């Protein structure tokens, strides 16, 4: 599996190099986005936003892990999403694992509803994109039994995966457990036993970004306050993860009790429902506004057709030194059900805009 992950990263990087050299067209022209639109002043579509789901555990600090130890831990139950994003910043080979610790007298059954793993790899955008695409494409349910007063690995392959210096590992896991479990994200020597290591491991200090904590509302439901009519409304946008129109979620760092903010809303899963007028075709785009961006987006159309689309699809990333890059998600018939599932991908920059426009107008 390790070799497959590394080969996938290399394959993506090769594709990027080919596209950059061979395609001289500007991004807006390739995407089909209307050329006469002032992208700096797109009208914002008013929306209603509702927080849903259980808790989000975010482990991204220290992002550059300087030594063996625990990056984040908390004891949780119910519906949980874990998002971890760490680089081996030492000069030695390491492994990065997630250990489930059961301190109760009952065995715990953990249901893994969905997950995505990326890396280890030196191309951080490729790793983040791989983790998100794997998460969106995966729908198998797995069961992990954590014995009473015992431990279990969330992802056993990570205990066998060597993380080279400067390599990134990014994971997204949705869990359910009725019995409270301690979820521990840690870096340790390649030959160390995680169950033994955790008994004496120290919590590493957070870095200056302090991107770790336990946050309520791991999901956000977004529904426009009005029906979109492409003929009347023209080009409109929904801005995500900008901390203005879409606030960052606040939580608690369980390692020291301090309040923390999830800059970028990493790990939050957005579900957007787009009500549209009948007989009016429209197009949907994703527009990165914060810099380099590489991710994925899931589309459910007419209640049954599900597609996962890489953003961008023709190369690894876009959005570098421009706000005029657009990934074309698709053209759709108005009045039909359309759901988009989006989450800020690891290593990418935020915010983004979901842009709606009349279809077929160059």
Coordinates of C-alpha atoms in Angstrom, one line a residue:
X1 CA 0.0 0.0 0.0
X2 CA 2.9 2.4 0.8
X3 CA 4.3 1.9 -2.7
X4 CA 0.9 2.4 -4.3
X5 CA 0.5 5.7 -2.5
X6 CA 3.9 6.9 -3.5
X7 CA 3.3 5.9 -7.1
X8 CA 0.0 7.7 -7.2
X9 CA 1.7 10.9 -6.0
X10 CA 4.4 10.6 -8.7
X11 CA 1.7 10.0 -11.3
X12 CA -0.2 13.1 -10.4
X13 CA 3.0 15.2 -10.4
X14 CA 3.9 14.0 -13.9
X15 CA 0.4 14.9 -15.2
X16 CA 0.7 18.4 -13.8
X17 CA 4.1 18.9 -15.6
X18 CA 2.6 17.8 -18.9
X19 CA -0.5 20.0 -18.6
X20 CA 1.4 23.1 -17.6
X21 CA 3.7 22.8 -20.6
X22 CA 1.2 21.8 -23.3
X23 CA -1.8 24.0 -22.5
X24 CA -1.3 27.8 -23.0
X25 CA -5.0 28.8 -22.5
X26 CA -5.9 30.8 -19.4
X27 CA -7.8 29.0 -16.6
X28 CA -11.1 30.8 -17.2
X29 CA -11.0 29.9 -20.9
X30 CA -10.3 26.2 -20.3
X31 CA -13.1 26.0 -17.7
X32 CA -15.7 27.7 -19.9
X33 CA -16.3 30.4 -17.3
X34 CA -17.9 33.6 -18.7
X35 CA -15.0 35.9 -19.8
X36 CA -16.8 39.2 -19.2
X37 CA -17.4 38.6 -15.4
X38 CA -15.6 40.8 -12.8
X39 CA -14.4 37.9 -10.6
X40 CA -13.6 40.4 -7.8
X41 CA -17.2 41.5 -7.4
X42 CA -19.4 38.4 -7.9
X43 CA -22.8 38.8 -6.2
X44 CA -23.1 36.7 -3.1
X45 CA -26.1 34.4 -3.0
X46 CA -27.6 34.6 0.5
X47 CA -27.7 31.2 2.3
X48 CA -28.8 29.6 5.5
X49 CA -26.1 27.7 7.3
X50 CA -26.7 25.0 9.9
X51 CA -24.1 23.1 12.0
X52 CA -24.8 19.4 12.2
X53 CA -23.2 16.1 13.2
X54 CA -20.9 15.2 16.1
X55 CA -17.5 16.4 17.1
X56 CA -14.4 17.1 14.9
X57 CA -11.0 16.2 16.3
X58 CA -8.4 18.3 14.5
X59 CA -4.7 17.3 14.8
X60 CA -2.6 19.7 12.7
X61 CA -0.3 21.2 15.4
X62 CA 2.6 20.9 15.5
X63 CA 2.2 20.5 11.8
X64 CA 5.9 20.1 11.4
X65 CA 6.5 17.5 14.2
X66 CA 10.0 18.1 15.7
X67 CA 10.2 15.0 18.0
X68 CA 8.5 11.8 19.1
X69 CA 5.3 12.4 21.1
X70 CA 1.6 13.1 21.1
X71 CA 0.3 15.7 18.7
X72 CA -3.3 15.6 19.9
X73 CA -5.5 13.5 22.1
X74 CA -9.0 13.6 23.6
X75 CA -11.6 11.2 25.1
X76 CA -14.7 11.2 23.0
X77 CA -17.9 9.2 22.1
X78 CA -20.7 9.4 19.6
X79 CA -20.2 10.5 16.1
X80 CA -16.6 11.7 15.6
X81 CA -14.5 12.9 12.6
X82 CA -10.7 12.8 13.0
X83 CA -8.6 15.0 10.7
X84 CA -4.8 14.7 11.1
X85 CA -2.2 16.4 9.0
X86 CA 1.5 16.0 10.1
X87 CA 5.0 16.2 8.7
X88 CA 8.0 14.3 10.0
X89 CA 10.3 17.3 10.7
X90 CA 13.1 15.2 12.2
X91 CA 16.1 13.8 10.3
X92 CA 15.1 10.2 11.1
X93 CA 12.6 7.7 9.8
X94 CA 9.4 7.7 11.9
X95 CA 5.8 6.5 11.9
X96 CA 2.7 8.5 12.5
X97 CA -0.2 6.5 14.0
X98 CA -3.6 6.9 15.6
X99 CA -4.2 4.8 18.7
X100 CA -7.7 4.2 20.3
X101 CA -7.4 3.7 24.1
X102 CA -10.2 2.1 26.0
X103 CA -10.0 2.7 29.7
X104 CA -13.4 1.2 30.5
X105 CA -14.2 -2.3 31.7
X106 CA -16.3 -3.0 28.5
X107 CA -15.0 -3.7 25.0
X108 CA -15.8 -1.0 22.5
X109 CA -17.0 -1.5 19.0
X110 CA -15.9 1.4 16.7
X111 CA -17.7 1.8 13.4
X112 CA -15.6 3.5 10.7
X113 CA -18.2 4.9 8.3
X114 CA -15.8 6.7 5.9
X115 CA -12.1 7.4 5.6
X116 CA -9.4 8.8 3.4
X117 CA -5.7 8.5 3.7
X118 CA -2.9 10.3 1.8
X119 CA 0.8 9.9 1.9
X120 CA 3.4 9.7 3.2
X121 CA 4.7 12.0 0.5
X122 CA 6.9 15.1 -0.1
X123 CA 4.3 16.8 -2.4
X124 CA 2.0 18.2 0.2
X125 CA -0.7 19.3 -2.2
X126 CA -0.8 15.8 -3.8
X127 CA -1.1 14.2 -0.3
X128 CA -4.0 16.5 0.7
X129 CA -5.8 15.9 -2.6
X130 CA -5.3 12.2 -2.3
X131 CA -6.7 12.0 1.2
X132 CA -9.8 14.0 0.2
X133 CA -10.5 12.1 -3.0
X134 CA -10.1 8.8 -1.2
X135 CA -12.5 10.0 1.5
X136 CA -15.1 11.1 -1.0
X137 CA -14.9 7.9 -3.0
X138 CA -14.9 5.4 -0.1
X139 CA -18.2 4.1 1.2
X140 CA -17.3 0.8 2.9
X141 CA -18.0 0.4 6.6
X142 CA -15.4 -1.2 8.9
X143 CA -15.5 -2.4 12.5
X144 CA -12.7 -2.1 15.0
X145 CA -13.0 -3.8 18.4
X146 CA -11.1 -2.1 21.2
X147 CA -10.7 -4.5 24.2
X148 CA -11.6 -3.4 27.7
X149 CA -8.7 -1.7 29.3
X150 CA -6.9 -2.1 26.0
X151 CA -5.9 -0.4 22.8
X152 CA -6.4 -0.8 19.0
X153 CA -4.9 1.0 16.0
X154 CA -7.4 3.1 13.9
X155 CA -5.4 2.4 10.8
X156 CA -3.1 -0.7 11.1
X157 CA -1.2 0.1 7.9
X158 CA 0.2 3.3 9.5
X159 CA 2.0 1.2 12.0
X160 CA 3.9 -0.5 9.1
X161 CA 4.4 2.7 7.1
X162 CA 7.8 4.5 7.3
X163 CA 7.5 8.3 7.2
X164 CA 10.7 9.8 5.7
X165 CA 12.0 13.2 6.9
X166 CA 9.9 16.0 5.5
X167 CA 7.1 13.7 4.4
X168 CA 3.4 14.4 5.1
X169 CA 0.7 12.1 6.3
X170 CA -3.0 13.3 6.0
X171 CA -6.0 11.3 7.2
X172 CA -9.8 11.8 7.5
X173 CA -11.8 9.3 9.4
X174 CA -15.5 9.2 10.5
X175 CA -16.1 7.1 13.6
X176 CA -18.9 6.0 15.8
X177 CA -18.4 4.7 19.4
X178 CA -20.9 4.4 22.3
X179 CA -18.1 3.8 24.8
X180 CA -15.8 6.8 25.5
X181 CA -12.4 6.3 23.9
X182 CA -9.2 8.3 24.0
X183 CA -8.1 9.1 20.4
X184 CA -4.3 9.6 20.4
X185 CA -2.4 10.9 17.3
X186 CA 1.4 10.5 17.8
X187 CA 4.7 10.2 16.1
X188 CA 7.2 7.5 17.3
X189 CA 10.2 5.5 16.3
X190 CA 9.6 2.9 13.5
X191 CA 10.3 0.0 15.8
X192 CA 8.3 1.3 18.8
X193 CA 5.1 -0.5 20.0
X194 CA 2.3 2.2 20.0
X195 CA 0.5 0.6 23.0
X196 CA 3.7 0.7 25.0
X197 CA 4.9 4.1 23.7
X198 CA 1.6 5.9 24.7
X199 CA 2.1 5.0 28.3
X200 CA 5.1 7.4 28.6
X201 CA 4.7 9.7 25.6
X202 CA 4.5 13.4 26.3
X203 CA 2.1 15.9 24.6
X204 CA 4.1 18.1 22.2
X205 CA 3.7 21.8 22.4
X206 CA 1.4 23.4 19.8
X207 CA 3.1 25.5 17.1
X208 CA 2.2 29.2 16.4
X209 CA -0.9 28.3 14.3
X210 CA -2.4 26.1 17.1
X211 CA -4.5 24.1 14.6
X212 CA -5.6 21.4 17.0
X213 CA -8.6 20.9 19.2
X214 CA -12.1 19.3 19.5
X215 CA -14.8 21.2 17.7
X216 CA -18.6 20.9 17.8
X217 CA -20.5 20.6 14.5
X218 CA -18.3 18.5 12.2
X219 CA -20.8 19.1 9.3
X220 CA -22.4 22.2 7.8
X221 CA -25.6 22.2 5.8
X222 CA -25.9 25.2 3.4
X223 CA -29.1 26.1 1.6
X224 CA -29.6 29.3 -0.4
X225 CA -32.4 31.5 0.9
X226 CA -33.8 31.9 -2.7
X227 CA -34.2 29.8 -5.8
X228 CA -31.4 30.5 -8.3
X229 CA -32.7 31.5 -11.7
X230 CA -29.8 31.7 -14.1
X231 CA -31.7 33.9 -16.6
X232 CA -32.5 36.6 -13.9
X233 CA -29.7 36.2 -11.4
X234 CA -26.7 35.8 -13.7
X235 CA -23.4 34.9 -12.0
X236 CA -23.6 34.4 -8.2
X237 CA -21.3 32.9 -5.6
X238 CA -21.3 31.1 -2.2
X239 CA -18.2 31.8 -0.2
X240 CA -16.8 29.1 2.0
X241 CA -14.2 29.2 4.8
X242 CA -13.4 32.9 4.8
X243 CA -14.3 33.6 8.5
X244 CA -16.6 36.4 7.4
X245 CA -19.6 35.0 5.5
X246 CA -18.6 31.5 6.7
X247 CA -17.1 31.7 10.2
X248 CA -14.3 29.4 11.4
X249 CA -15.5 26.9 14.1
X250 CA -14.3 27.4 17.6
X251 CA -13.4 24.6 20.0
X252 CA -11.2 23.5 22.9
X253 CA -7.7 22.1 22.9
X254 CA -8.2 19.1 25.2
X255 CA -4.4 18.9 25.9
X256 CA -4.5 22.2 27.9
X257 CA -8.1 23.4 28.0
X258 CA -7.5 26.5 25.9
X259 CA -9.9 27.9 23.3
X260 CA -8.8 27.3 19.8
X261 CA -10.0 28.3 16.3
X262 CA -10.0 26.1 13.2
X263 CA -8.4 28.5 10.7
X264 CA -9.7 27.2 7.4
X265 CA -12.3 24.8 8.8
X266 CA -10.2 21.8 8.0
X267 CA -12.1 18.6 8.5
X268 CA -15.5 20.3 8.4
X269 CA -17.7 18.6 5.8
X270 CA -20.1 21.0 3.9
X271 CA -23.3 19.7 2.2
X272 CA -24.7 22.3 -0.2
X273 CA -28.2 22.0 -1.6
X274 CA -28.9 24.2 -4.7
X275 CA -32.5 25.0 -5.5
X276 CA -32.9 26.2 -9.0
X277 CA -35.6 27.4 -11.4
X278 CA -37.1 25.0 -14.0
X279 CA -36.2 25.3 -17.7
X280 CA -33.0 27.3 -16.9
X281 CA -29.7 25.5 -17.4
X282 CA -26.8 26.6 -15.3
X283 CA -23.1 25.8 -14.7
X284 CA -21.3 25.3 -11.4
X285 CA -17.6 26.2 -10.8
X286 CA -15.2 26.1 -7.9
X287 CA -13.0 29.2 -7.6
X288 CA -10.0 29.2 -5.1
X289 CA -9.4 32.6 -3.5
X290 CA -6.6 32.1 -1.1
X291 CA -3.7 30.6 -3.2
X292 CA -2.6 27.1 -4.3
X293 CA -5.5 24.7 -4.0
X294 CA -5.9 20.9 -4.7
X295 CA -8.9 19.0 -3.6
X296 CA -12.1 17.2 -4.6
X297 CA -15.9 17.7 -4.6
X298 CA -18.7 15.2 -4.7
X299 CA -21.8 15.8 -6.8
X300 CA -25.2 14.1 -6.3
X301 CA -27.6 15.0 -9.2
X302 CA -31.2 14.0 -9.5
X303 CA -31.1 12.0 -6.3
X304 CA -29.1 9.2 -7.8
X305 CA -26.1 10.2 -10.0
X306 CA -23.1 10.5 -7.8
X307 CA -19.7 11.8 -9.1
X308 CA -16.5 12.7 -7.4
X309 CA -14.6 15.5 -9.3
X310 CA -11.0 16.5 -8.7
X311 CA -10.6 20.3 -8.3
X312 CA -8.9 20.9 -10.6
X313 CA -9.4 17.8 -12.7
X314 CA -6.7 18.5 -15.4
X315 CA -3.7 19.1 -13.1
X316 CA -2.7 18.8 -9.5
X317 CA -3.4 22.3 -8.3
X318 CA -4.5 25.8 -9.3
X319 CA -5.0 29.2 -7.7
X320 CA -1.3 30.2 -7.6
X321 CA -1.0 34.0 -7.7
X322 CA -4.4 34.5 -9.3
X323 CA -8.1 34.6 -8.3
X324 CA -9.2 33.8 -11.9
X325 CA -8.9 30.1 -11.8
X326 CA -12.1 28.1 -12.1
X327 CA -12.8 24.3 -12.0
X328 CA -15.9 23.5 -14.0
X329 CA -18.0 21.1 -11.9
X330 CA -20.7 20.6 -14.5
X331 CA -23.7 22.0 -16.4
X332 CA -27.1 21.1 -15.0
X333 CA -30.8 21.4 -15.7
X334 CA -32.7 23.8 -13.5
X335 CA -35.3 22.4 -11.1
X336 CA -33.5 19.1 -10.6
X337 CA -32.0 18.1 -7.2
X338 CA -28.3 18.9 -6.9
X339 CA -26.1 18.3 -3.8
X340 CA -22.5 19.2 -3.4
X341 CA -20.2 17.8 -0.7
X342 CA -17.1 19.9 0.0
X343 CA -14.4 20.0 2.6
X344 CA -11.2 22.2 2.9
X345 CA -8.4 19.9 1.7
X346 CA -5.2 19.5 3.7
X347 CA -2.3 21.7 2.5
X348 CA -4.5 23.9 0.4
X349 CA -5.4 27.6 0.9
X350 CA -8.8 29.0 1.7
X351 CA -11.3 30.5 1.1
X352 CA -13.1 29.2 -2.0
X353 CA -16.2 30.2 -3.9
X354 CA -18.9 28.0 -5.4
X355 CA -20.0 30.0 -8.4
X356 CA -23.2 29.5 -10.4
X357 CA -23.7 31.0 -13.8
X358 CA -25.9 30.6 -16.9
X359 CA -24.7 27.6 -18.9
X360 CA -23.4 27.8 -22.5
X361 CA -22.5 31.5 -22.5
X362 CA -18.8 32.1 -23.5

